PDB file of C-alpha atoms in Angstrom:
ATOM      1  CA  MET A   1      88.948  93.680 121.131  1.00  0.00           C
ATOM      2  CA  LYS A   2      92.955  93.346 121.138  1.00  0.00           C
ATOM      3  CA  LYS A   3      93.100  94.916 118.041  1.00  0.00           C
ATOM      4  CA  THR A   4      90.459  98.327 119.621  1.00  0.00           C
ATOM      5  CA  ILE A   5      93.005  97.841 122.799  1.00  0.00           C
ATOM      6  CA  LEU A   6      96.015  97.747 121.131  1.00  0.00           C
ATOM      7  CA  VAL A   7      95.183 101.163 118.508  1.00  0.00           C
ATOM      8  CA  ILE A   8      94.123 102.906 121.079  1.00  0.00           C
ATOM      9  CA  VAL A   9      96.673 102.649 123.326  1.00  0.00           C
ATOM     10  CA  LEU A  10      99.182 103.086 120.342  1.00  0.00           C
ATOM     11  CA  PHE A  11      96.947 106.026 120.017  1.00  0.00           C
ATOM     12  CA  VAL A  12      97.221 108.043 123.250  1.00  0.00           C
ATOM     13  CA  THR A  13     100.813 106.674 123.862  1.00  0.00           C
ATOM     14  CA  ILE A  14     101.757 108.765 119.884  1.00  0.00           C
ATOM     15  CA  CYS A  15      99.271 111.978 122.096  1.00  0.00           C
ATOM     16  CA  LEU A  16     101.399 111.737 124.221  1.00  0.00           C
ATOM     17  CA  GLY A  17     104.618 111.539 123.009  1.00  0.00           C
ATOM     18  CA  CYS A  18     103.458 114.820 120.588  1.00  0.00           C
ATOM     19  CA  TYR A  19     102.657 117.054 124.145  1.00  0.00           C
ATOM     20  CA  TYR A  20     105.960 116.118 125.668  1.00  0.00           C
ATOM     21  CA  LYS A  21     107.935 116.456 122.622  1.00  0.00           C
ATOM     22  CA  SER A  22     106.019 120.072 122.121  1.00  0.00           C
ATOM     23  CA  VAL A  23     106.732 120.730 126.003  1.00  0.00           C
ATOM     24  CA  GLN A  24     110.554 120.008 125.535  1.00  0.00           C
ATOM     25  CA  ARG A  25     110.930 122.102 122.773  1.00  0.00           C
ATOM     26  CA  ASN A  26     109.034 125.189 124.729  1.00  0.00           C
ATOM     27  CA  LYS A  27     111.437 124.594 127.544  1.00  0.00           C
ATOM     28  CA  LYS A  28     114.640 124.580 125.332  1.00  0.00           C
ATOM     29  CA  LEU A  29     113.497 127.866 123.451  1.00  0.00           C
ATOM     30  CA  ILE A  30     112.509 129.155 127.134  1.00  0.00           C
ATOM     31  CA  PHE A  31     115.680 128.594 128.732  1.00  0.00           C
ATOM     32  CA  ASP A  32     117.692 130.065 125.466  1.00  0.00           C
ATOM     33  CA  PHE A  33     116.004 133.441 126.282  1.00  0.00           C
ATOM     34  CA  ALA A  34     116.554 132.790 130.019  1.00  0.00           C
ATOM     35  CA  TYR A  35     120.139 132.370 129.020  1.00  0.00           C
ATOM     36  CA  GLU A  36     120.222 135.408 126.388  1.00  0.00           C
ATOM     37  CA  MET A  37     118.495 137.731 129.162  1.00  0.00           C
ATOM     38  CA  VAL A  38     121.263 137.287 131.611  1.00  0.00           C
ATOM     39  CA  ASN A  39     124.136 137.427 129.839  1.00  0.00           C
ATOM     40  CA  VAL A  40     125.460 141.017 129.301  1.00  0.00           C
ATOM     41  CA  SER A  41     127.553 140.508 126.466  1.00  0.00           C
ATOM     42  CA  ILE A  42     123.785 140.166 124.400  1.00  0.00           C
ATOM     43  CA  PRO A  43     122.410 143.606 123.331  1.00  0.00           C
ATOM     44  CA  ILE A  44     118.608 143.708 125.400  1.00  0.00           C
ATOM     45  CA  ASN A  45     116.810 144.977 121.997  1.00  0.00           C
ATOM     46  CA  ASN A  46     118.177 141.957 120.396  1.00  0.00           C
ATOM     47  CA  VAL A  47     117.146 139.334 123.108  1.00  0.00           C
ATOM     48  CA  VAL A  48     113.391 141.583 123.035  1.00  0.00           C
ATOM     49  CA  SER A  49     113.308 141.073 119.016  1.00  0.00           C
ATOM     50  CA  LYS A  50     114.458 137.718 119.061  1.00  0.00           C
ATOM     51  CA  HIS A  51     112.116 135.761 122.271  1.00  0.00           C
ATOM     52  CA  ILE A  52     109.420 138.298 122.829  1.00  0.00           C
ATOM     53  CA  GLU A  53     105.744 139.739 120.568  1.00  0.00           C
ATOM     54  CA  CYS A  54     105.471 143.290 121.593  1.00  0.00           C
ATOM     55  CA  ASP A  55     104.027 146.497 121.228  1.00  0.00           C
ATOM     56  CA  LYS A  56     105.629 149.505 121.065  1.00  0.00           C
ATOM     57  CA  ILE A  57     105.332 150.159 125.414  1.00  0.00           C
ATOM     58  CA  GLY A  58     105.819 146.340 125.157  1.00  0.00           C
ATOM     59  CA  LYS A  59     109.201 146.928 124.273  1.00  0.00           C
ATOM     60  CA  ALA A  60     109.761 149.184 126.113  1.00  0.00           C
ATOM     61  CA  ILE A  61     108.825 147.198 129.741  1.00  0.00           C
ATOM     62  CA  SER A  62     110.216 144.738 127.838  1.00  0.00           C
ATOM     63  CA  VAL A  63     114.201 146.220 127.891  1.00  0.00           C
ATOM     64  CA  ILE A  64     113.185 147.658 131.813  1.00  0.00           C
ATOM     65  CA  LEU A  65     112.921 144.532 133.170  1.00  0.00           C
ATOM     66  CA  ILE A  66     115.596 142.561 131.178  1.00  0.00           C
ATOM     67  CA  SER A  67     117.624 145.510 132.449  1.00  0.00           C
ATOM     68  CA  ASN A  68     116.258 144.500 135.997  1.00  0.00           C
ATOM     69  CA  PHE A  69     117.012 141.300 136.194  1.00  0.00           C
ATOM     70  CA  ARG A  70     119.995 140.743 134.551  1.00  0.00           C
ATOM     71  CA  LYS A  71     121.063 143.552 137.689  1.00  0.00           C
ATOM     72  CA  GLU A  72     120.078 140.763 139.787  1.00  0.00           C
ATOM     73  CA  TYR A  73     120.780 137.875 138.555  1.00  0.00           C
ATOM     74  CA  ASN A  74     124.399 138.965 138.514  1.00  0.00           C
ATOM     75  CA  LYS A  75     124.315 139.605 142.354  1.00  0.00           C
ATOM     76  CA  ASN A  76     124.238 135.821 142.538  1.00  0.00           C
ATOM     77  CA  PRO A  77     124.747 133.707 139.516  1.00  0.00           C
ATOM     78  CA  LYS A  78     123.222 130.130 139.482  1.00  0.00           C
ATOM     79  CA  LYS A  79     122.616 127.806 137.008  1.00  0.00           C
ATOM     80  CA  ILE A  80     119.240 128.721 134.750  1.00  0.00           C
ATOM     81  CA  TYR A  81     115.830 126.181 135.511  1.00  0.00           C
ATOM     82  CA  VAL A  82     113.126 126.299 133.428  1.00  0.00           C
ATOM     83  CA  TYR A  83     109.661 124.634 134.889  1.00  0.00           C
ATOM     84  CA  THR A  84     106.281 124.081 133.270  1.00  0.00           C
ATOM     85  CA  TYR A  85     102.995 125.722 135.224  1.00  0.00           C
ATOM     86  CA  CYS A  86     102.749 121.801 137.088  1.00  0.00           C
ATOM     87  CA  GLU A  87     105.614 121.214 137.825  1.00  0.00           C
ATOM     88  CA  GLY A  88     106.266 124.474 139.180  1.00  0.00           C
ATOM     89  CA  LEU A  89     103.529 124.128 141.398  1.00  0.00           C
ATOM     90  CA  LEU A  90     104.525 120.665 142.623  1.00  0.00           C
ATOM     91  CA  ASN A  91     107.981 121.503 143.319  1.00  0.00           C
ATOM     92  CA  GLY A  92     107.325 125.004 145.005  1.00  0.00           C
ATOM     93  CA  THR A  93     109.185 127.219 142.497  1.00  0.00           C
ATOM     94  CA  GLY A  94     106.085 128.546 141.302  1.00  0.00           C
ATOM     95  CA  LYS A  95     103.052 130.071 142.102  1.00  0.00           C
ATOM     96  CA  GLU A  96      98.998 130.069 141.244  1.00  0.00           C
ATOM     97  CA  ILE A  97      98.311 132.374 138.328  1.00  0.00           C
ATOM     98  CA  GLU A  98      94.888 132.998 136.955  1.00  0.00           C
ATOM     99  CA  SER A  99      95.103 132.582 133.243  1.00  0.00           C
ATOM    100  CA  PRO A 100      93.105 130.202 130.953  1.00  0.00           C
ATOM    101  CA  ASN A 101      95.916 128.575 129.175  1.00  0.00           C
ATOM    102  CA  LYS A 102      98.346 127.913 132.303  1.00  0.00           C
ATOM    103  CA  SER A 103      99.705 124.702 129.932  1.00  0.00           C
ATOM    104  CA  GLN A 104     102.029 127.859 128.126  1.00  0.00           C
ATOM    105  CA  ILE A 105     103.293 128.702 131.482  1.00  0.00           C
ATOM    106  CA  TYR A 106     106.612 128.041 132.316  1.00  0.00           C
ATOM    107  CA  PHE A 107     109.041 128.927 135.256  1.00  0.00           C
ATOM    108  CA  VAL A 108     112.357 130.122 135.168  1.00  0.00           C
ATOM    109  CA  GLU A 109     114.304 130.296 138.064  1.00  0.00           C
ATOM    110  CA  PHE A 110     117.342 132.301 137.908  1.00  0.00           C
ATOM    111  CA  ASN A 111     118.514 131.684 141.097  1.00  0.00           C
ATOM    112  CA  ASP A 112     116.720 131.814 144.943  1.00  0.00           C
ATOM    113  CA  SER A 113     115.130 135.120 144.507  1.00  0.00           C
ATOM    114  CA  LEU A 114     114.228 135.687 140.847  1.00  0.00           C
ATOM    115  CA  ILE A 115     111.761 133.422 139.364  1.00  0.00           C
ATOM    116  CA  ILE A 116     109.591 135.137 136.769  1.00  0.00           C
ATOM    117  CA  PRO A 117     106.751 133.289 135.563  1.00  0.00           C
ATOM    118  CA  VAL A 118     106.614 133.186 131.458  1.00  0.00           C
ATOM    119  CA  LEU A 119     103.583 132.820 129.379  1.00  0.00           C
ATOM    120  CA  LEU A 120     103.986 131.789 125.349  1.00  0.00           C
ATOM    121  CA  ASN A 121     101.531 132.216 122.650  1.00  0.00           C
ATOM    122  CA  ASN A 122     100.607 129.425 119.919  1.00  0.00           C
ATOM    123  CA  GLU A 123     103.817 130.619 117.858  1.00  0.00           C
ATOM    124  CA  ALA A 124     106.104 130.225 120.855  1.00  0.00           C
ATOM    125  CA  LYS A 125     106.961 133.696 120.861  1.00  0.00           C
ATOM    126  CA  ILE A 126     107.303 135.069 124.965  1.00  0.00           C
ATOM    127  CA  VAL A 127     103.947 137.606 125.144  1.00  0.00           C
ATOM    128  CA  ALA A 128     104.152 137.620 129.067  1.00  0.00           C
ATOM    129  CA  PHE A 129     106.993 137.543 131.151  1.00  0.00           C
ATOM    130  CA  SER A 130     107.321 139.134 134.876  1.00  0.00           C
ATOM    131  CA  TYR A 131     107.943 138.639 138.878  1.00  0.00           C
ATOM    132  CA  GLY A 132     103.325 138.511 138.386  1.00  0.00           C
ATOM    133  CA  LEU A 133     101.094 141.603 139.633  1.00  0.00           C
ATOM    134  CA  LYS A 134      98.692 141.190 142.260  1.00  0.00           C
ATOM    135  CA  LYS A 135      95.216 141.743 141.735  1.00  0.00           C
ATOM    136  CA  GLY A 136      92.228 141.265 143.608  1.00  0.00           C
ATOM    137  CA  LYS A 137      93.553 137.451 145.299  1.00  0.00           C
ATOM    138  CA  GLU A 138      94.694 136.265 141.899  1.00  0.00           C
ATOM    139  CA  ASN A 139      98.223 136.451 140.210  1.00  0.00           C
ATOM    140  CA  TYR A 140      98.193 138.266 137.185  1.00  0.00           C
ATOM    141  CA  LEU A 141     100.448 138.802 133.818  1.00  0.00           C
ATOM    142  CA  LEU A 142     100.954 141.934 132.140  1.00  0.00           C
ATOM    143  CA  ARG A 143     100.446 140.924 128.473  1.00  0.00           C
ATOM    144  CA  ILE A 144     103.208 142.900 126.444  1.00  0.00           C
ATOM    145  CA  ASP A 145     101.768 141.859 123.113  1.00  0.00           C
ATOM    146  CA  GLY A 146      99.252 144.400 123.095  1.00  0.00           C
ATOM    147  CA  ILE A 147      96.181 141.956 123.946  1.00  0.00           C
ATOM    148  CA  LYS A 148      93.836 142.768 126.604  1.00  0.00           C
ATOM    149  CA  GLU A 149      92.902 139.362 127.261  1.00  0.00           C
ATOM    150  CA  TYR A 150      94.788 135.956 127.945  1.00  0.00           C
TER     151      TYR A 150
END
């Protein structure tokens, strides 16, 4: 009985450790994206090609959004923070977003007026980022990778 409990505890600990490591890796990737996004010395096209998976129309949208984010951030630059979906809701940074894969949503806080949601795919590439669009009663993210479903 003790061995069974020990095996279960060990298994749960390993699973939680793997999940934590994955979340921290994703946060680091998003932080790098956010830093490069507001860094005016890095061309916007380089940021898009390195961090974002998008189609032709999505690339144009990404370039426009990033240039607007840079302008807004430079009005009031502060330290950048990255939160998971649950952390963002708990600390009041994030807002409810309609998506079946909420574990892949992160919030990036640039300053008090600029907080954006970011959606990752399974390959840890950004497939949606925006202020969130109102569609009915729920908030949705605009996907830029050409896939119509969440």
